[in-house]
Short mmCIF file of N, CA and C in Angstrom, two decimals:
data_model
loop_
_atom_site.label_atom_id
_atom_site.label_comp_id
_atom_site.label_asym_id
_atom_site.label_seq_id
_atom_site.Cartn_x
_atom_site.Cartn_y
_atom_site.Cartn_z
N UNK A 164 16.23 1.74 6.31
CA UNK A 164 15.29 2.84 6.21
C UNK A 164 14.37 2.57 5.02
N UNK A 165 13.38 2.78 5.69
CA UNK A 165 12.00 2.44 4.31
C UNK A 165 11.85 3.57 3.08
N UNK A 166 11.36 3.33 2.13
CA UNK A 166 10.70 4.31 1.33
C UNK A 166 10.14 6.27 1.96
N UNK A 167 8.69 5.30 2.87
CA UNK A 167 8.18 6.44 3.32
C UNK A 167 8.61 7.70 3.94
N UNK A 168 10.03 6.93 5.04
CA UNK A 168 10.83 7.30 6.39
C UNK A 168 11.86 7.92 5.22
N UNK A 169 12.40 7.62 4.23
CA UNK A 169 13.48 8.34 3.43
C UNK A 169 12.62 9.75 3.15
N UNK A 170 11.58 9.35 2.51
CA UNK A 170 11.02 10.85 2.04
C UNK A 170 10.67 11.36 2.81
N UNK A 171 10.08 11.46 4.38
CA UNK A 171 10.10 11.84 5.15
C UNK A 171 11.44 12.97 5.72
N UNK A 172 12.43 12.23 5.97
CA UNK A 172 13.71 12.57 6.38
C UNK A 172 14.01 13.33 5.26
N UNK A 173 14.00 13.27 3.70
CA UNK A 173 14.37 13.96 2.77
C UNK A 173 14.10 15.61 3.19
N UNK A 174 12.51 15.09 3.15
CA UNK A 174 11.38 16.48 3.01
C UNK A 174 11.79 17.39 4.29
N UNK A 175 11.80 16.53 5.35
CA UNK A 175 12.54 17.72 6.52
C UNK A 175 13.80 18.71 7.00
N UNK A 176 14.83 17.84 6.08
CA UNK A 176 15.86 18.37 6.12
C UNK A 176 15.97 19.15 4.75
N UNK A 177 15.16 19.58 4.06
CA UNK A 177 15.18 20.71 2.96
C UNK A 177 15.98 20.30 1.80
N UNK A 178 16.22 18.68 1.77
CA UNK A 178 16.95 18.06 0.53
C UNK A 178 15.73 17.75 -0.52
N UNK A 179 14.82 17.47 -0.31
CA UNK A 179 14.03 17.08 -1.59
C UNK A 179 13.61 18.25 -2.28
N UNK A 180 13.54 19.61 -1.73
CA UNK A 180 13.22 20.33 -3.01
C UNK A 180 14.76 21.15 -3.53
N UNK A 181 15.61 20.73 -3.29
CA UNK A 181 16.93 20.59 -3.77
C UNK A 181 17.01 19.96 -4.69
N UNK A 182 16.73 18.71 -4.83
CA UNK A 182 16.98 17.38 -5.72
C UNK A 182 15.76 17.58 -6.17
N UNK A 183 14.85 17.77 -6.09
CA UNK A 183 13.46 18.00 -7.38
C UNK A 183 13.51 18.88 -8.62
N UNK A 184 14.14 20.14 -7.98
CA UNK A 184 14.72 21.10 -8.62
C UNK A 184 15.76 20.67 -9.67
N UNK A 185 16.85 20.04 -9.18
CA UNK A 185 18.03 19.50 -9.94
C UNK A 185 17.54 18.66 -10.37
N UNK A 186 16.65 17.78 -10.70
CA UNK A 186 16.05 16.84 -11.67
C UNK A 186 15.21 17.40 -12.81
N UNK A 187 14.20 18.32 -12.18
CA UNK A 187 13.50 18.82 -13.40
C UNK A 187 13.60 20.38 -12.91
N UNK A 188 14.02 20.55 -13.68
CA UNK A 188 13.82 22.72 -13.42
C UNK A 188 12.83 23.36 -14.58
N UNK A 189 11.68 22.29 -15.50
CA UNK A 189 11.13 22.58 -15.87
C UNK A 189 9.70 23.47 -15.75
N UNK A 190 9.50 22.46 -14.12
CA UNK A 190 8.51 22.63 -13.36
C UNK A 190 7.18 21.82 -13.87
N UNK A 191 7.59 20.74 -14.56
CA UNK A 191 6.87 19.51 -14.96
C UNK A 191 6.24 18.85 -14.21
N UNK A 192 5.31 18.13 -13.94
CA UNK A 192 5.03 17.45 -12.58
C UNK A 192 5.71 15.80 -13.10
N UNK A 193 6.38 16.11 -12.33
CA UNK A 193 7.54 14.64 -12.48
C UNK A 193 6.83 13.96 -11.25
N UNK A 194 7.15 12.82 -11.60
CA UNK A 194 6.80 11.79 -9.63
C UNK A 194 7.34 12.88 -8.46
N UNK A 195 8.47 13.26 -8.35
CA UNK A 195 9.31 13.71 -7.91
C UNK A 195 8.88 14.95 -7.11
N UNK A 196 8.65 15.82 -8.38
CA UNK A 196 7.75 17.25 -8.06
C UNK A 196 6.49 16.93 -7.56
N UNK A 197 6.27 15.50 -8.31
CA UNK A 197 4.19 15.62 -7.67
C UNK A 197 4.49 15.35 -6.16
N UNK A 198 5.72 14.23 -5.87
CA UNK A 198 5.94 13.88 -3.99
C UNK A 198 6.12 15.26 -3.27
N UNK A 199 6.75 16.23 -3.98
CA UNK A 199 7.17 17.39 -2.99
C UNK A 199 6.22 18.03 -2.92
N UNK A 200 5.45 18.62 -4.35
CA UNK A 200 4.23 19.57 -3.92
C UNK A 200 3.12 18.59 -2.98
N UNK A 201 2.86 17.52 -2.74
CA UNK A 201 1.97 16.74 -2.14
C UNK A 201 2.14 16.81 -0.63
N UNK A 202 4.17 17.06 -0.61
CA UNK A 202 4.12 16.48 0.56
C UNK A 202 4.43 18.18 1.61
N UNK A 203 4.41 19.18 1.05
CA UNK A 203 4.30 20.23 1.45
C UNK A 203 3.10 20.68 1.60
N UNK A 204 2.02 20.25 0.80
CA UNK A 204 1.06 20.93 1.40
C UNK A 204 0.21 20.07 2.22
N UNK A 205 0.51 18.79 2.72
CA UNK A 205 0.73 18.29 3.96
C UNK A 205 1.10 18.47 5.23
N UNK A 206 2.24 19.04 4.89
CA UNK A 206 3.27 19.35 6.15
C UNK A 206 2.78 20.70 6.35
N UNK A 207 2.29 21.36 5.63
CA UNK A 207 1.65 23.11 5.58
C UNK A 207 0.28 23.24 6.55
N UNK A 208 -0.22 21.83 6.32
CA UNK A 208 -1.69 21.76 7.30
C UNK A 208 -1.24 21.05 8.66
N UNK A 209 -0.14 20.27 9.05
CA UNK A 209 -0.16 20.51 10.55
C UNK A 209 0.29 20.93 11.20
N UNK A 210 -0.32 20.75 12.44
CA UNK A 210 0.61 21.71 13.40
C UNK A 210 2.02 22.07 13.97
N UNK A 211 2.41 22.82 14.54
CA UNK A 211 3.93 22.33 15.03
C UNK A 211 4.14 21.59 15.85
N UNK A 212 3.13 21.51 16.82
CA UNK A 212 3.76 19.95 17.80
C UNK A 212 3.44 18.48 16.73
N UNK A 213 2.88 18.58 15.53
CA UNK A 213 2.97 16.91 14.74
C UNK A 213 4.27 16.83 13.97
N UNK A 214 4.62 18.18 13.70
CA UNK A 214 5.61 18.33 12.82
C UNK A 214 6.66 18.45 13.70
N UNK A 215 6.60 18.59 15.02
CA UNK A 215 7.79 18.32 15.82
C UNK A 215 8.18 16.28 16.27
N UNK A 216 6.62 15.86 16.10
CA UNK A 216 6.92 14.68 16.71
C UNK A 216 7.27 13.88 15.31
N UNK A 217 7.12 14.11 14.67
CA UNK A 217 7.38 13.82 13.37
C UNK A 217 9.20 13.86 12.65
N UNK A 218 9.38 15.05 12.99
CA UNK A 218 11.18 15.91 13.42
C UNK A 218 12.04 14.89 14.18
N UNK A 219 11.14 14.03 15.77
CA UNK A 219 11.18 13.61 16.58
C UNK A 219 11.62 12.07 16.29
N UNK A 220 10.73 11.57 15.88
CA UNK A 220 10.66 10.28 14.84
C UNK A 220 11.08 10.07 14.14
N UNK A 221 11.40 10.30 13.14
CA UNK A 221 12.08 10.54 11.99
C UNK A 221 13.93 11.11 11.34
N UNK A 222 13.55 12.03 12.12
CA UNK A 222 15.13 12.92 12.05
C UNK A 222 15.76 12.08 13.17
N UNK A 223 15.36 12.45 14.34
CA UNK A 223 16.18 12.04 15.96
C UNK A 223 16.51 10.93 16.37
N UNK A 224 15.22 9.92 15.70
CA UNK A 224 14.76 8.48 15.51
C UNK A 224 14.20 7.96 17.04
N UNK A 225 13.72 8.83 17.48
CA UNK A 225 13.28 8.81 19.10
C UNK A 225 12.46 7.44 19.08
N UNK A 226 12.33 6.81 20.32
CA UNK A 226 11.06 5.93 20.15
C UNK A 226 9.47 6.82 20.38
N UNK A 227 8.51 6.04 20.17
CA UNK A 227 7.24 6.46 20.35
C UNK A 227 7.29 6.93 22.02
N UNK A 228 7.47 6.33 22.90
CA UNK A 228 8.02 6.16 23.96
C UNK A 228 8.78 7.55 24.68
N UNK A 229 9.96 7.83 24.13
CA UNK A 229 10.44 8.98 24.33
C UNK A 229 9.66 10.37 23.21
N UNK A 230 9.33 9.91 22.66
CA UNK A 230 8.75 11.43 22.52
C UNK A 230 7.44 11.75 23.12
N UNK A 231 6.65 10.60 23.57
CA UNK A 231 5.60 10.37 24.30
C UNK A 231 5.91 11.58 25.95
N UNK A 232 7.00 11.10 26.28
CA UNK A 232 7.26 11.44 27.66
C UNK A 232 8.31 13.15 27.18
N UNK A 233 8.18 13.30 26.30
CA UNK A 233 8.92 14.66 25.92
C UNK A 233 7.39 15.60 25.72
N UNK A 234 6.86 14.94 25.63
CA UNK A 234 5.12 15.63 25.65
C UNK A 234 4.22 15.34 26.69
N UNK A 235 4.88 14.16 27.61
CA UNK A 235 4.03 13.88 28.44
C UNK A 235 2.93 13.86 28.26
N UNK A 236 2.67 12.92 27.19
CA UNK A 236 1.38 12.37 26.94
C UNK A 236 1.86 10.97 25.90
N UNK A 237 0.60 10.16 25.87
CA UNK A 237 0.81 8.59 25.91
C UNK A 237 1.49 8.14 24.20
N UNK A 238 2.23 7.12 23.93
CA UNK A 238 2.16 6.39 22.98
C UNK A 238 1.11 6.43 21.97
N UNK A 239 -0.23 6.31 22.03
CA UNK A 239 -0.73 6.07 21.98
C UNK A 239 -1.11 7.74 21.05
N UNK A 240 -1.53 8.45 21.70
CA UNK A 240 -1.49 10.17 21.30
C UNK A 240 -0.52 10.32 20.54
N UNK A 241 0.96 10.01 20.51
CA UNK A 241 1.78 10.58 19.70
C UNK A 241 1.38 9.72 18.18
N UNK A 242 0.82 8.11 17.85
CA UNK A 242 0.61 7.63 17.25
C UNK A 242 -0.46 8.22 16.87
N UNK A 243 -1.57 9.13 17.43
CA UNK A 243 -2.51 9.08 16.69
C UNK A 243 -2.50 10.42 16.35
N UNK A 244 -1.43 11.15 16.28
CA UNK A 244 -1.14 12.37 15.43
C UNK A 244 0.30 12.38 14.74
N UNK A 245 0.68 11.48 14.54
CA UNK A 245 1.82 11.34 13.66
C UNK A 245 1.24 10.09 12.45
N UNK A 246 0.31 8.85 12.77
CA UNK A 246 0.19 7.97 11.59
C UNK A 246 -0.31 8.31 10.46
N UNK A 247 -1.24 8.94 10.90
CA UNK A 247 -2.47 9.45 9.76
C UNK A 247 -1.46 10.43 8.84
N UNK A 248 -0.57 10.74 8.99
CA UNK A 248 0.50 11.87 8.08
C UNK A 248 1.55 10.82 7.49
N UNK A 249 2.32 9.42 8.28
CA UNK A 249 3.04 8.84 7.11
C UNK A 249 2.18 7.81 6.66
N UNK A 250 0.82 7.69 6.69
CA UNK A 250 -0.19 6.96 6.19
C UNK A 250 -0.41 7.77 4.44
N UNK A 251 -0.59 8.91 4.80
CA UNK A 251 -0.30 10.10 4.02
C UNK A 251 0.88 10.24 2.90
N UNK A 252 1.75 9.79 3.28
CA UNK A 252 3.26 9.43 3.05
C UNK A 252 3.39 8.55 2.28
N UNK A 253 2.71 7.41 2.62
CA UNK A 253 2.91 6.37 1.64
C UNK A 253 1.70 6.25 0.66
N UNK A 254 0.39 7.21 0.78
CA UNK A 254 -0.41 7.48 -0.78
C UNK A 254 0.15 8.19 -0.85
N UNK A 255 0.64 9.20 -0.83
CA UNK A 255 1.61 10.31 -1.67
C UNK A 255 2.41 9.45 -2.75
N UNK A 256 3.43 8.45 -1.95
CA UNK A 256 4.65 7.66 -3.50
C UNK A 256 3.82 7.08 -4.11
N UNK A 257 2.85 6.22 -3.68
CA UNK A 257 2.24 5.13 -4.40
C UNK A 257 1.66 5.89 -5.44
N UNK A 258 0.55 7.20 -5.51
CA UNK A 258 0.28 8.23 -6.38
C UNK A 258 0.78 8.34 -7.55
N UNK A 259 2.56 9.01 -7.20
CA UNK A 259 3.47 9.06 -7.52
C UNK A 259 4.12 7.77 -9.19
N UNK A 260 4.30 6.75 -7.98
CA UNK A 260 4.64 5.73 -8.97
C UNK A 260 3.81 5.39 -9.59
N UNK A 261 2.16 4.91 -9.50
CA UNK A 261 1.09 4.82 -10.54
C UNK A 261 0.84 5.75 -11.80
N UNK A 262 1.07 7.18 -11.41
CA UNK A 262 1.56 8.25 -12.34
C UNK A 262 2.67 8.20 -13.42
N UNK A 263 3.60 7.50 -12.86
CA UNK A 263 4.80 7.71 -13.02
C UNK A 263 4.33 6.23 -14.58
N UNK A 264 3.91 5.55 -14.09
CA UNK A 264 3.60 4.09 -14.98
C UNK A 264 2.50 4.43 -15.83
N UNK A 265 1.73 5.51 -15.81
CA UNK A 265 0.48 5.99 -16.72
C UNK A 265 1.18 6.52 -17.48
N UNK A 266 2.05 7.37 -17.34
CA UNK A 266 2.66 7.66 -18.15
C UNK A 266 3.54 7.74 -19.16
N UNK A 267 4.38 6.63 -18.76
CA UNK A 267 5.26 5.75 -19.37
C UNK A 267 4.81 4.85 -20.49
N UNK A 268 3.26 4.69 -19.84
CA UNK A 268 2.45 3.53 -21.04
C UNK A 268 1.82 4.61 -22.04
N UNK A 269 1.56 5.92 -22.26
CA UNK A 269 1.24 6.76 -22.66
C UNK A 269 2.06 6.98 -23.52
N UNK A 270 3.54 6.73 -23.15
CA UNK A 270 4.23 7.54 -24.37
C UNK A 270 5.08 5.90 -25.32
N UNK A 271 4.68 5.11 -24.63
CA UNK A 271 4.80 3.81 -25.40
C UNK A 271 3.84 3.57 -26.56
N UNK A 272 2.81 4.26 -25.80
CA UNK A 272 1.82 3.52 -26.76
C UNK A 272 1.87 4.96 -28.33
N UNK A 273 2.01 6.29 -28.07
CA UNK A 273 2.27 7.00 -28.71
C UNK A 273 3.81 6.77 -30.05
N UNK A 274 4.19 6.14 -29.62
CA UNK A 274 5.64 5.90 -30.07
C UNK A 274 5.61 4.82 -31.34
#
């Protein structure tokens, strides 16, 4: 399981703002907190059938294929409303970790 597909699977099953929480309860924007608030108000703008095929993919581990034919509509459609969101997914960490390294050199260089 990749990076993206973990936080994915995290974010759906209601574990990452569990574990964001239990990391910082400051309400700091940690990498952590910046992935969850990023990736909620993501998941807040689509719809429920992306966020089902997404549920679909991800959670169920369906192929493109079977969730294609659970919508009866093509490969092709389910790809082009599910990529553009873990496309999404992966500038969200990358964000994240570039942040995460600005900052680190910030308090190096302060030190």
């Amino acid at each position: 399981m990749n990076e993206v597909e973990f936080n994915i699977r995290l974010y759906l099953i209601g574990m990452m703002k569990s574990w964001t929480n239990r990391i910082d309860s400051t309400d700091r924007l940690t990498p952590q907190r910046f992935i969850f608030n990023a990736m909620t108000e993501l998941f807040d703008s689509l719809s429920e059938d992306e966020i089902e095929m997404i549920r679909l993919r991800y959670l169920k581990r369906l192929t493109l294929s079977e969730v294609a034919s659970r919508y009866l509509i093509t490969e092709r459609t389910v790809r082009n409303h599910t990529n553009p969101t873990v496309k999404q997914v992966k500038e969200i960490i990358a964000r994240a970790k570039k942040n995460e390294l600005i900052d680190r050199k910030e308090e190096i260089e302060c030190q």
